[in-house]
CSV table of C-alpha atoms in Angstrom, one decimal:
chain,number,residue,atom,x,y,z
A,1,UNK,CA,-10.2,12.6,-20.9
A,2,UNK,CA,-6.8,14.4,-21.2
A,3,UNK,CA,-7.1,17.4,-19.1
A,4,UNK,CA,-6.5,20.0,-21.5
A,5,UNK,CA,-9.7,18.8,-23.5
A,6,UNK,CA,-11.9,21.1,-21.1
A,7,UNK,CA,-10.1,23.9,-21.1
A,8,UNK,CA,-9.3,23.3,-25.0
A,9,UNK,CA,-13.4,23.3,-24.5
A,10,UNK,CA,-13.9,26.2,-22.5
A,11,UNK,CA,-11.8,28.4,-25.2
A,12,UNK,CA,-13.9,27.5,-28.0
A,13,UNK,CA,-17.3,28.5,-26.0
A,14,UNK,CA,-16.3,31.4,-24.5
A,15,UNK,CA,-13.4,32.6,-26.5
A,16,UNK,CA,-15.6,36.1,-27.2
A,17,UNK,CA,-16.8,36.7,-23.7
A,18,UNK,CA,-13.2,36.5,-23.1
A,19,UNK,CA,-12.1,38.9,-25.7
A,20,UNK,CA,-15.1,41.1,-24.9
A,21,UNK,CA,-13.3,42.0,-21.2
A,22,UNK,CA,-9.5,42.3,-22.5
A,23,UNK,CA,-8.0,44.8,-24.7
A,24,UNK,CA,-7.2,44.4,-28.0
A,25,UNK,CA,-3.3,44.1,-27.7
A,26,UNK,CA,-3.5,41.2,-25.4
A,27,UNK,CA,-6.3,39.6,-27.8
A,28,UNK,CA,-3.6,39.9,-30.7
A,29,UNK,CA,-2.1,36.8,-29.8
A,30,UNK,CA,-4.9,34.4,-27.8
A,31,UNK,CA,-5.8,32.9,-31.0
A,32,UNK,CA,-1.9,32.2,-31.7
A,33,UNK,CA,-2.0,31.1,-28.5
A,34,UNK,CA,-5.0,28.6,-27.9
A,35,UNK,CA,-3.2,27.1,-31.3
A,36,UNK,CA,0.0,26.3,-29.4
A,37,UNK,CA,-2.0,24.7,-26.4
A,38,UNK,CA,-4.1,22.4,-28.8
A,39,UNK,CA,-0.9,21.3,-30.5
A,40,UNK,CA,1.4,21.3,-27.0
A,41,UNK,CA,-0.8,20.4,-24.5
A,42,UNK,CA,-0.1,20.1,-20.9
A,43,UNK,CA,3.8,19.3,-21.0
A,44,UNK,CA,4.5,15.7,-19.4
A,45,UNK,CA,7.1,14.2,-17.3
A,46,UNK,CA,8.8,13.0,-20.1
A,47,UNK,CA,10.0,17.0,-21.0
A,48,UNK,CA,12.8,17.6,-19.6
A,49,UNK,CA,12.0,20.9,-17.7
A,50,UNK,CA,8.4,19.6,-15.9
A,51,UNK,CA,9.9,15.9,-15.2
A,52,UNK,CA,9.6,16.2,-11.6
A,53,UNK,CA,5.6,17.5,-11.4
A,54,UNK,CA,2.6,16.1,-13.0
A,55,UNK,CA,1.0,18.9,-14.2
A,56,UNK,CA,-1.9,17.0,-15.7
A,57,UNK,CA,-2.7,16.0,-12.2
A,58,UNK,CA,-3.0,19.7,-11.4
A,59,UNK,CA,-5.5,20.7,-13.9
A,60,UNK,CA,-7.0,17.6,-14.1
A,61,UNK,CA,-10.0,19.1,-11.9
A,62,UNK,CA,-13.0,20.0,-13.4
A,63,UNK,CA,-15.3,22.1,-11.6
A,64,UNK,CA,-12.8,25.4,-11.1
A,65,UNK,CA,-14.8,28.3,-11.3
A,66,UNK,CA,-13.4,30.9,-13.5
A,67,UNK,CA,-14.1,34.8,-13.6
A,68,UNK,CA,-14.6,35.4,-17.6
A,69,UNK,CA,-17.3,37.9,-17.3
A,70,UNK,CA,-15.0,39.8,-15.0
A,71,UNK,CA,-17.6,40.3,-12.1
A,72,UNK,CA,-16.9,42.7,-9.6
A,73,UNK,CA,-15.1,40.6,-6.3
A,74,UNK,CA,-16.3,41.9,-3.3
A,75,UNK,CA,-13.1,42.3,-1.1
A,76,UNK,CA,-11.5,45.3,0.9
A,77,UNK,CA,-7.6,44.0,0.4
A,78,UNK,CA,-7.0,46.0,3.7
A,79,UNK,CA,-9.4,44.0,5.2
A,80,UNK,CA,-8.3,40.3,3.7
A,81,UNK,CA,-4.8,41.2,4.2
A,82,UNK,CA,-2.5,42.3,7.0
A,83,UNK,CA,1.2,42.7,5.9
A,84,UNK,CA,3.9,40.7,7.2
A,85,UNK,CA,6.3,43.2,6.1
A,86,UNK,CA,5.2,46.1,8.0
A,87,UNK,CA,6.9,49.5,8.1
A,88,UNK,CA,8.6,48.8,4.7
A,89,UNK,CA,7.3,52.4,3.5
A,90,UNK,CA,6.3,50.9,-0.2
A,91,UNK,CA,3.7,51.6,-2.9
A,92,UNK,CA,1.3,49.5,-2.2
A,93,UNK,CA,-0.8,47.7,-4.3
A,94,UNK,CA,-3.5,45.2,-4.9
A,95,UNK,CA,-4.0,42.4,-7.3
A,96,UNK,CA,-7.6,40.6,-6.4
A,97,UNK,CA,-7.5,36.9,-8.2
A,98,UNK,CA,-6.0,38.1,-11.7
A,99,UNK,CA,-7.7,41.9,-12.4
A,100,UNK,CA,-5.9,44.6,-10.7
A,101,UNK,CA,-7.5,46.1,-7.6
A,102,UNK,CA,-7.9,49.6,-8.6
A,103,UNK,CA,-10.5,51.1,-5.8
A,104,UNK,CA,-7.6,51.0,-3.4
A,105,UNK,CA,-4.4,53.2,-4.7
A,106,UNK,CA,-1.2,54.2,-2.4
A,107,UNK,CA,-0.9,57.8,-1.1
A,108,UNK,CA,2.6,57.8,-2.3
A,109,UNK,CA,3.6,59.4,-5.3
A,110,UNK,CA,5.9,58.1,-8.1
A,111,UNK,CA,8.5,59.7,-10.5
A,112,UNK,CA,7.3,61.1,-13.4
A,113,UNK,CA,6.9,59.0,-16.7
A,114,UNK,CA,6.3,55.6,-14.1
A,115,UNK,CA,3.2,53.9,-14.5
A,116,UNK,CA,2.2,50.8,-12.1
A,117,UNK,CA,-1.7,49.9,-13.2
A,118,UNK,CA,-3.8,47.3,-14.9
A,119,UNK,CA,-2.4,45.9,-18.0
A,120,UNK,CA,-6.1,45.5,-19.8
A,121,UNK,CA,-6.3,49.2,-19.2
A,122,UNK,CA,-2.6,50.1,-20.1
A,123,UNK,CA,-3.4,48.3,-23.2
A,124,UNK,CA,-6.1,50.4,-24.1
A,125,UNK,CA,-4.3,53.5,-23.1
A,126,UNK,CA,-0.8,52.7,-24.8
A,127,UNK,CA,-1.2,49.8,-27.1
A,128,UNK,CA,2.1,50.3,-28.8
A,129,UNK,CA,4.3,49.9,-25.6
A,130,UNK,CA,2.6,46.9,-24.7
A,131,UNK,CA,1.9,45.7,-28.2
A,132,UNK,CA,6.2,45.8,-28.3
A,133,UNK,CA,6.5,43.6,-25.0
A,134,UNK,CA,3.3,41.1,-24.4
A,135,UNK,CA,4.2,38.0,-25.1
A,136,UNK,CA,7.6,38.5,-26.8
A,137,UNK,CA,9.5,36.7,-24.3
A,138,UNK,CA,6.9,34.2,-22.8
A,139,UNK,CA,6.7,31.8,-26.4
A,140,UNK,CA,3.9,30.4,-26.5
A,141,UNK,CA,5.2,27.7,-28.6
A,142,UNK,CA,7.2,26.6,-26.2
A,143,UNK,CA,5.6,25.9,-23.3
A,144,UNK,CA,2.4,24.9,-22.9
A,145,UNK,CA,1.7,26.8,-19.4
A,146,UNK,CA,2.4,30.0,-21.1
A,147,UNK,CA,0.0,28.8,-23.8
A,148,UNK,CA,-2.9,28.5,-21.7
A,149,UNK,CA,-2.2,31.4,-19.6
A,150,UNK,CA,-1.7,33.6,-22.7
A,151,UNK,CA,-5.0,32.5,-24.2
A,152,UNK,CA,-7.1,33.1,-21.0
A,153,UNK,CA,-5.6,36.3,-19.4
A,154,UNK,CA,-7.8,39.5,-19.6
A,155,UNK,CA,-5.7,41.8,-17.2
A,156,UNK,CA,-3.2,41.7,-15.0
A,157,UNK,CA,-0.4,44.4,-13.9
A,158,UNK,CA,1.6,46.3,-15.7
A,159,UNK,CA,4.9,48.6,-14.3
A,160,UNK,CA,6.7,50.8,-16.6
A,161,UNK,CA,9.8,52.7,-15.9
A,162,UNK,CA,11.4,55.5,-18.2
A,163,UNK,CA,14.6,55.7,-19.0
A,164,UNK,CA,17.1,57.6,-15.9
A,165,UNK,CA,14.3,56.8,-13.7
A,166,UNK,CA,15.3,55.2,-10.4
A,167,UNK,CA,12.1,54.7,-8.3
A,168,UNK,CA,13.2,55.0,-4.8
A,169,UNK,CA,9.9,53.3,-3.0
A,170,UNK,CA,9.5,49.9,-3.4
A,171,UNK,CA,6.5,48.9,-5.3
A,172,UNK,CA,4.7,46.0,-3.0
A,173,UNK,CA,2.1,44.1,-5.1
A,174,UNK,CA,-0.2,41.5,-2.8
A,175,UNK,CA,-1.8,39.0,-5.1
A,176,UNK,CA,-4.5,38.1,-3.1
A,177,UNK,CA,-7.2,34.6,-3.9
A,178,UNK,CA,-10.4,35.4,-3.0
A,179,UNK,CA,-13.7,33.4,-3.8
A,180,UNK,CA,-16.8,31.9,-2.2
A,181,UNK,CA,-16.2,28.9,-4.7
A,182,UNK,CA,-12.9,26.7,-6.1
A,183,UNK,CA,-11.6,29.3,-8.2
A,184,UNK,CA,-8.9,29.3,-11.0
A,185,UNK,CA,-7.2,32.4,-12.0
A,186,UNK,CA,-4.9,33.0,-14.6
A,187,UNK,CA,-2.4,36.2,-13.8
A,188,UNK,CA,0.1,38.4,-15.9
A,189,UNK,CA,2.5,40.9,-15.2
A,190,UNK,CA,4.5,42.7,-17.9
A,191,UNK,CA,7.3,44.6,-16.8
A,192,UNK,CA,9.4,47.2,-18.8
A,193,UNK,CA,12.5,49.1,-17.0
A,194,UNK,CA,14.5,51.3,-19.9
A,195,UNK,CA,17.6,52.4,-20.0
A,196,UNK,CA,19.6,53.1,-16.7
A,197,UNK,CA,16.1,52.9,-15.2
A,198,UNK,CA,16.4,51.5,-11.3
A,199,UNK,CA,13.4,49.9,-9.9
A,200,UNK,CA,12.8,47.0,-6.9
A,201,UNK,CA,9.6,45.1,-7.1
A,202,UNK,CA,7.8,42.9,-4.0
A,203,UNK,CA,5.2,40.6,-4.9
A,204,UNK,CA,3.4,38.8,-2.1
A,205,UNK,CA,1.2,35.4,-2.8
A,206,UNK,CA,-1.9,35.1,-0.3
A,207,UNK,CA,-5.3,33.4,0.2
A,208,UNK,CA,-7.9,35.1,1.5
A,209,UNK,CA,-10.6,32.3,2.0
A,210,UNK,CA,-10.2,28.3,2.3
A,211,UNK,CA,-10.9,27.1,-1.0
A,212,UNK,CA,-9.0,25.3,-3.5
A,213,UNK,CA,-7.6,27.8,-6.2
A,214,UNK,CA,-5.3,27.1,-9.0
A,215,UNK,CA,-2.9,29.8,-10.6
A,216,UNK,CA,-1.4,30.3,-13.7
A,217,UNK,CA,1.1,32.9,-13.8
A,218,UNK,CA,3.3,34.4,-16.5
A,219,UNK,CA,5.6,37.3,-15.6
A,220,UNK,CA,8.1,38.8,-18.4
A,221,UNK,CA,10.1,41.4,-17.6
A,222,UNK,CA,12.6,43.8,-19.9
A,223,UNK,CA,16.1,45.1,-18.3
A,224,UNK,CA,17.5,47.8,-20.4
A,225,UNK,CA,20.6,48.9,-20.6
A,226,UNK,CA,22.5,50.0,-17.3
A,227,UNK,CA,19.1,49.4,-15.9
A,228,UNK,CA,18.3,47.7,-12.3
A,229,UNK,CA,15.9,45.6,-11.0
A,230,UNK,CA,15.6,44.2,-7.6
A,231,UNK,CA,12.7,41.0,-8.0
A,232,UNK,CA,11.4,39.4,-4.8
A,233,UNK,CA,8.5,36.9,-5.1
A,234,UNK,CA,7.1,35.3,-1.7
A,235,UNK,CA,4.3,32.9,-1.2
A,236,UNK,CA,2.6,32.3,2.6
A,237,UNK,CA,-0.6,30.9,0.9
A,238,UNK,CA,-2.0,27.6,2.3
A,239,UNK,CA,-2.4,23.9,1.7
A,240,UNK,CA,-4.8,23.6,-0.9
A,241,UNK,CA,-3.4,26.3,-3.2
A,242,UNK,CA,-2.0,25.2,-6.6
A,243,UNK,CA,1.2,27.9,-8.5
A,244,UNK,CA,2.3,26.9,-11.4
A,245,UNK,CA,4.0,30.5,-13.1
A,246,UNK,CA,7.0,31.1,-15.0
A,247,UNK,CA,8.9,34.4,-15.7
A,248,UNK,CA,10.8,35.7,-18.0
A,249,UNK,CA,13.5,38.3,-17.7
A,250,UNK,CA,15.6,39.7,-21.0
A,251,UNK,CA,18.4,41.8,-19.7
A,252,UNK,CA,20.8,44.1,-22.3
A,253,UNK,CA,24.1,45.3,-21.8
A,254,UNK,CA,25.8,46.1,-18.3
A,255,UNK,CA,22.2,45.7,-16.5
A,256,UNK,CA,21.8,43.7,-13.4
A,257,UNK,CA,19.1,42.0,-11.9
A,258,UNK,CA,18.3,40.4,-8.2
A,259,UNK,CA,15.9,37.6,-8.4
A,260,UNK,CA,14.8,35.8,-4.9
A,261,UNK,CA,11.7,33.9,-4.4
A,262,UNK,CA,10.4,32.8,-1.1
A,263,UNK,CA,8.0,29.9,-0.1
A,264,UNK,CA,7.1,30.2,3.7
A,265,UNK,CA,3.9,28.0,3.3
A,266,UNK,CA,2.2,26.2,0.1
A,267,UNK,CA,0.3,23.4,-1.4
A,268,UNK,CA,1.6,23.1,-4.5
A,269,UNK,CA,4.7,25.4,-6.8
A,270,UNK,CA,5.8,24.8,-9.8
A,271,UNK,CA,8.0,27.4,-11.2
A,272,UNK,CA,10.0,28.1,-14.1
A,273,UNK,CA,13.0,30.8,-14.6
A,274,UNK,CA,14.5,32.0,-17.7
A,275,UNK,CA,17.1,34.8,-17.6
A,276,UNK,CA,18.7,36.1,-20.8
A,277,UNK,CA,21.7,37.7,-20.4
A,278,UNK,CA,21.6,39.1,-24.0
A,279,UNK,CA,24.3,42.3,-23.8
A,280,UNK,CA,27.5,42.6,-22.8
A,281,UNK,CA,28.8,42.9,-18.7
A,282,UNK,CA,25.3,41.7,-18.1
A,283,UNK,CA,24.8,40.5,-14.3
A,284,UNK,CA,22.0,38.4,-12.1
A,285,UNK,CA,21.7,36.8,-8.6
A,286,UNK,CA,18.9,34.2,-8.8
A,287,UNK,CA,18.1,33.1,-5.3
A,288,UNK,CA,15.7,31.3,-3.3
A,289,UNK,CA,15.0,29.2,-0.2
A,290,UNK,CA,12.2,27.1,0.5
A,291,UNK,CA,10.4,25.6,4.4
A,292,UNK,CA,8.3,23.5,3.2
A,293,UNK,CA,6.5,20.2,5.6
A,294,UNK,CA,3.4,17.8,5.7
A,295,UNK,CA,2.3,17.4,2.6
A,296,UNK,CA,3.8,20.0,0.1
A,297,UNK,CA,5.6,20.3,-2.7
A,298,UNK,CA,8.0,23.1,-4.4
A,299,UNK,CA,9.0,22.7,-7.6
A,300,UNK,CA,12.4,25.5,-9.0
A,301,UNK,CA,13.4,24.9,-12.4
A,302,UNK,CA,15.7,27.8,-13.8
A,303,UNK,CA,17.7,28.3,-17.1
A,304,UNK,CA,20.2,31.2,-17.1
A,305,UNK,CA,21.2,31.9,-20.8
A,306,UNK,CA,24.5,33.4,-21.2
A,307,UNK,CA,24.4,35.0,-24.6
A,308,UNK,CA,26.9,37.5,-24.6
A,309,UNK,CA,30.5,38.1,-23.6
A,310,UNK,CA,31.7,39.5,-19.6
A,311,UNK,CA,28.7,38.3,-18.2
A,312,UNK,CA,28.1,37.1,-14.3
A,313,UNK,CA,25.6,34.8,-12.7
A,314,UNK,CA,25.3,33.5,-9.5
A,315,UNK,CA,22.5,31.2,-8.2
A,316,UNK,CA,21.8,29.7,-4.8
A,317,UNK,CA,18.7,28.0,-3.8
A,318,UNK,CA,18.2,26.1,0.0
A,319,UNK,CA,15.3,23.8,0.6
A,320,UNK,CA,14.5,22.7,4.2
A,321,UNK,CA,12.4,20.0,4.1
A,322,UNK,CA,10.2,18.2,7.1
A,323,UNK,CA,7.1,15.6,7.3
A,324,UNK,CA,6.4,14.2,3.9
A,325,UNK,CA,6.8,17.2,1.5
A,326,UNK,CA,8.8,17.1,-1.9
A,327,UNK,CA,11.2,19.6,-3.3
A,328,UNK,CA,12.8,19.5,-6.8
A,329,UNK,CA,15.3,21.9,-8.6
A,330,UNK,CA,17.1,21.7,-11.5
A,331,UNK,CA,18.8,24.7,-12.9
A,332,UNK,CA,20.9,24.9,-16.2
A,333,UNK,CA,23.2,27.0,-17.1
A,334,UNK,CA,23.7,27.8,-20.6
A,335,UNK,CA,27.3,29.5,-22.3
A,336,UNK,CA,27.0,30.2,-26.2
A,337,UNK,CA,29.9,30.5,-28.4
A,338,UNK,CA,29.7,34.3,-28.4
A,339,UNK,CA,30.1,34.1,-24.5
A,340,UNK,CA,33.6,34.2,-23.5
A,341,UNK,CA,34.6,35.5,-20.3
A,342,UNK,CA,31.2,34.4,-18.5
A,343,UNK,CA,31.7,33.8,-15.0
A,344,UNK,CA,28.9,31.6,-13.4
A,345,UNK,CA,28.3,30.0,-10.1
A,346,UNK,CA,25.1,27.8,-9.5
A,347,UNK,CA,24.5,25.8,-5.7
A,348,UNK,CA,21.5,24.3,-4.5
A,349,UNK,CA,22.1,22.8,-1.0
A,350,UNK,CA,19.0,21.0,0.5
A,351,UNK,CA,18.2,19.6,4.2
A,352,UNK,CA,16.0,16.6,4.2
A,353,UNK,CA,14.7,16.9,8.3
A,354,UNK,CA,13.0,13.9,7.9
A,355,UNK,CA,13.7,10.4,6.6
A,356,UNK,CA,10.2,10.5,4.5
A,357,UNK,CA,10.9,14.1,2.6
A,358,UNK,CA,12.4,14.0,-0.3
A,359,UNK,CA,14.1,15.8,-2.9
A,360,UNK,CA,15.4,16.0,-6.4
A,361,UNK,CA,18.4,18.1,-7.4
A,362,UNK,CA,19.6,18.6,-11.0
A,363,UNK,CA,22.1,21.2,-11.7
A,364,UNK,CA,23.5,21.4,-15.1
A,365,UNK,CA,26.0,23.4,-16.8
A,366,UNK,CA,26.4,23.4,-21.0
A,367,UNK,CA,29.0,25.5,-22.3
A,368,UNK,CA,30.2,25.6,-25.6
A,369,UNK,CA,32.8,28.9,-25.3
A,370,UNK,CA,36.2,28.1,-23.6
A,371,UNK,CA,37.3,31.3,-22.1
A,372,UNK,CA,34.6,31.1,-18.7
A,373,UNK,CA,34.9,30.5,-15.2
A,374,UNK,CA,32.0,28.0,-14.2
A,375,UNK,CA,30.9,26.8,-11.0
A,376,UNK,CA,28.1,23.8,-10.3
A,377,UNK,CA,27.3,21.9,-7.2
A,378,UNK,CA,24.4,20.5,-5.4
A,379,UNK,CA,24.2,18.5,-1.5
A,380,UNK,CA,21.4,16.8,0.1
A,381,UNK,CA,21.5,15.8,3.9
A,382,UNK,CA,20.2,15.2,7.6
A,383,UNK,CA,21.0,17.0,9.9
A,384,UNK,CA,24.4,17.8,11.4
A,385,UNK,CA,24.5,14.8,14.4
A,386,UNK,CA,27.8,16.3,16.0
A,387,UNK,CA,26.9,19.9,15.8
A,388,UNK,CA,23.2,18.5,17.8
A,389,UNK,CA,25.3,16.6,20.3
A,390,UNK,CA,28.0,19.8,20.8
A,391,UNK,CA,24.6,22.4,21.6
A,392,UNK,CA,22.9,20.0,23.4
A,393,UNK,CA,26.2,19.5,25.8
A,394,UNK,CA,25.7,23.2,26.3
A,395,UNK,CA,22.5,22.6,27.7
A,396,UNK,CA,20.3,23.2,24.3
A,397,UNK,CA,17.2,21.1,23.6
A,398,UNK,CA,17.2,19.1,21.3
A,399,UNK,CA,14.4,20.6,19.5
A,400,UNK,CA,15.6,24.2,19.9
A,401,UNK,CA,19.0,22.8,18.8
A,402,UNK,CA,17.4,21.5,15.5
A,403,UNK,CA,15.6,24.5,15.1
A,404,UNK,CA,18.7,26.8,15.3
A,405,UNK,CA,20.4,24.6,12.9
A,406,UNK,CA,17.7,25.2,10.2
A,407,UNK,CA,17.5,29.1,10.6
A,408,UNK,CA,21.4,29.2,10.2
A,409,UNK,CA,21.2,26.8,7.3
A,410,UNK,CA,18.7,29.7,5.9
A,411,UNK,CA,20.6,32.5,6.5
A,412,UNK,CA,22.7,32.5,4.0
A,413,UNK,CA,20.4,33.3,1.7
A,414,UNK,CA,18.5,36.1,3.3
A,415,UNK,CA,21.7,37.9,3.9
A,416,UNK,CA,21.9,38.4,0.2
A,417,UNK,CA,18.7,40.3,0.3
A,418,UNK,CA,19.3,43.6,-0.7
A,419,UNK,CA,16.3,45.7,1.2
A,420,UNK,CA,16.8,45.6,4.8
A,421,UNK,CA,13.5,45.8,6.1
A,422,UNK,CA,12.2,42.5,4.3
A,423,UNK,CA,15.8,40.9,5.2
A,424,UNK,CA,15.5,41.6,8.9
A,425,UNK,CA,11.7,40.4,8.6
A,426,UNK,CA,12.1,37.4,6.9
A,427,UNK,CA,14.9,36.7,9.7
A,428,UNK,CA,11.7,36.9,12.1
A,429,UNK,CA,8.9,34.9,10.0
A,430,UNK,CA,11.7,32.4,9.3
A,431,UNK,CA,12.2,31.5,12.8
A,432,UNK,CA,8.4,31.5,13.2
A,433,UNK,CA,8.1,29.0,10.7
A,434,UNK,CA,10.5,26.7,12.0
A,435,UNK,CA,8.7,26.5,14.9
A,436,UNK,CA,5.1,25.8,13.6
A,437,UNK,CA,3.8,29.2,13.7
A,438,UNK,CA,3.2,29.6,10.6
A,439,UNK,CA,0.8,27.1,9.3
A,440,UNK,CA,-1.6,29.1,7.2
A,441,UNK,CA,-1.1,32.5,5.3
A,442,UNK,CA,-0.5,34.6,8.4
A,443,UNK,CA,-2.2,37.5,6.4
A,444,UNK,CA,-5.8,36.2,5.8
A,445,UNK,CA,-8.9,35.6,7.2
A,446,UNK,CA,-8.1,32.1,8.2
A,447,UNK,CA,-6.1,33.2,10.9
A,448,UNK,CA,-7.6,35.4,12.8
């Protein structure tokens, strides 16, 4: 049996208990939806953007338990959670599995007009604003991961920003896994910044008990004009924890947007990464970096869509590697005709520690305007044999010598992070990682 047959299954049994606890502008489009993922399926190796994951191995499992009757979760976040990114004075939030955590709100208050809160609720509230945004970006005849997320989610979280509204505090979601049983969950976020509207965003992936869940995730996000938005995503989750998510960002005319994801510690990732550049003097920096060891395996795949003229992009992704993990990435950059003066750069360097890691690179540029100033490049290696010999001359170990290697090799790209506080931190749980100290999800209960 195909994996999709149970879940195909689990639709047509409970497809009204499922609409019972969502709101009727996310309902709008799960039948459209669950017709994609019977026609699509579970995309194989043989599509070009999932060739380096079997993600029918990943669902294959059958006895995930999943929340549909949206039962109350017993959890204090503040209890299952202690933040590695302390003193970064942000509004905190909670998402518990995929409902937002609403018992527990931040002290701090935010601009007028700016609403951070559960989508099934915002839906109910102000079905026109989401009705205009959910699921516009994230096809669902195009891939079959946003199919089955789009025909299973019943909440998730939901950040508006008015036009001329800059948001000063960083808004800090912790998307916390939390169940007595294998759990799957299946989270969105839908996020809207209008016109000149400034806003930076920190999610933060972590398990809360040692079981076995599987994510779905599908994150679309809308860039006005002039607007700003500052996107970090980092995981410290543990070994037997399963991502596969994909976001979506549509940016207009002379917006920019920062993009880094982080993967201290994981089982499984699979991402995918779709910018749209659709206005004019449009600009991104899509970043990332990746420790990974024993068994795991990250997966980047990323498509930045040039669509309009005097655009930038510029995209740098590092993967350490160590034991007998796997890392892929494969990144396209597209240039339509109407695109002329696009200036692009996209690297992906990658450090194999090991002989038995191993990693896939694919970097790809397709441009079909001739006025453009395009950069693509990719390296895999060992490590640097003179530069060990030259420290350990100076009296360095050799396994402080290797370790002082990888944090510099890292560097580069936290130095691009724009908020100091999670740029000087990640300096610190960086070097912790290197040097084993970070071998489960530092904030949970595991590791106490």
């Amino acid at each position: 049996m195909n994996s999709e047959k149970q879940y195909i299954q689990l639709f047509e049994e409970c497809r009204e208990m499922i609409a019972s606890h969502s709101a009727p502008a996310l309902n709008a489009v799960r039948e459209k939806a669950f017709a994609h993922f019977k026609q699509k399926g579970f995309p194989s190796r043989k599509v070009e953007r999932y060739k380096y994951t079997d993600i029918d191995a990943l669902f294959a499992k059958e006895d995930y338990g999943l929340n549909l009757n949206r039962l109350d979760i017993p959890v204090n976040p503040y209890d299952a959670f202690k933040c590695d990114v302390p003193n970064l004075s942000t509004s905190l939030y909670f998402m518990v599995n995929d409902s937002f955590h609403e018992k527990y709100q931040p002290k701090s208050i935010l601009p007028e007009g700016v609403i951070v809160g559960s989508l099934r609720k915002e839906a109910e509230k102000n079905p026109a604003l989401i009705e205009k945004c959910y699921a516009r970006l994230a096809m669902t005849d195009d891939d079959g991961i946003t199919a089955l997320n789009t025909m299973l989610a019943q909440d998730g979280l939901f950040v508006y920003v008015p036009a001329h509204t800059k948001v000063d505090r960083t808004i800090q979601v912790i998307n916390i896994m939390r169940s007595d049983v294998d759990l799957m969950a299946n989270r969105r976020m839908l996020i809207v910044l209008e016109d000149h509207a400034e806003a930076c965003l920190l999610f933060c992936d972590h398990t809360a008990d040692d079981r076995q869940f599987l994510t779905t995730q599908v994150v679309e996000a809308f860039v006005g004009k002039g607007a700003h938005l500052d996107l970090y995503q980092m995981e410290e989750t543990h070994a037997r924890n399963v991502v596969v998510g994909n976001t979506y960002i549509e940016q207009e005319a002379d917006s920019h947007v920062n993009h880094f994801t982080v993967t201290l510690h994981n089982g499984t990732t699979r991402t995918r990464t779709d910018l749209s550049l659709k206005g004019e003097g449009a600009s991104c920096e899509v970043c990332g970096f990746v420790v990974a060891d024993k068994q795991q395996r990250v997966d980047h795949n990323t498509l930045i869509d040039h669509q309009a003229a005097h655009c930038t992009s510029k995209e740098l992704y590092k993967y350490v590697l160590d034991g007998h993990s796997t890392g892929a990435f494969a990144g396209k950059v597209l240039v339509r005709p109407n695109a002329q003066q696009t200036s692009s750069e996209e690297t992906n360097q990658n450090l194999c520690v090991t002989p038995t890691a191993h990693m896939y690179t694919q970097p790809m540029l397709e441009i079909y305007a001739d006025d453009v100033k395009c950069s693509h490049g990719s390296t895999v290696g060992q490590m640097n044999e003179a530069a060990l010999f030259y420290m350990r001359q100076r009296g360095i170990g050799l396994e402080e010598a290797r370790l002082l290697l990888e944090v510099a090799f890292i560097n580069e790209v936290i130095e691009r992070i724009r908020l100091t506080q999670l740029r000087d931190r990640l300096h610190y749980l960086v070097d912790k990682r290197f040097r084993g100290e970070l071998s489960k999800c530092e904030g949970c209960r595991l590791c106490k």
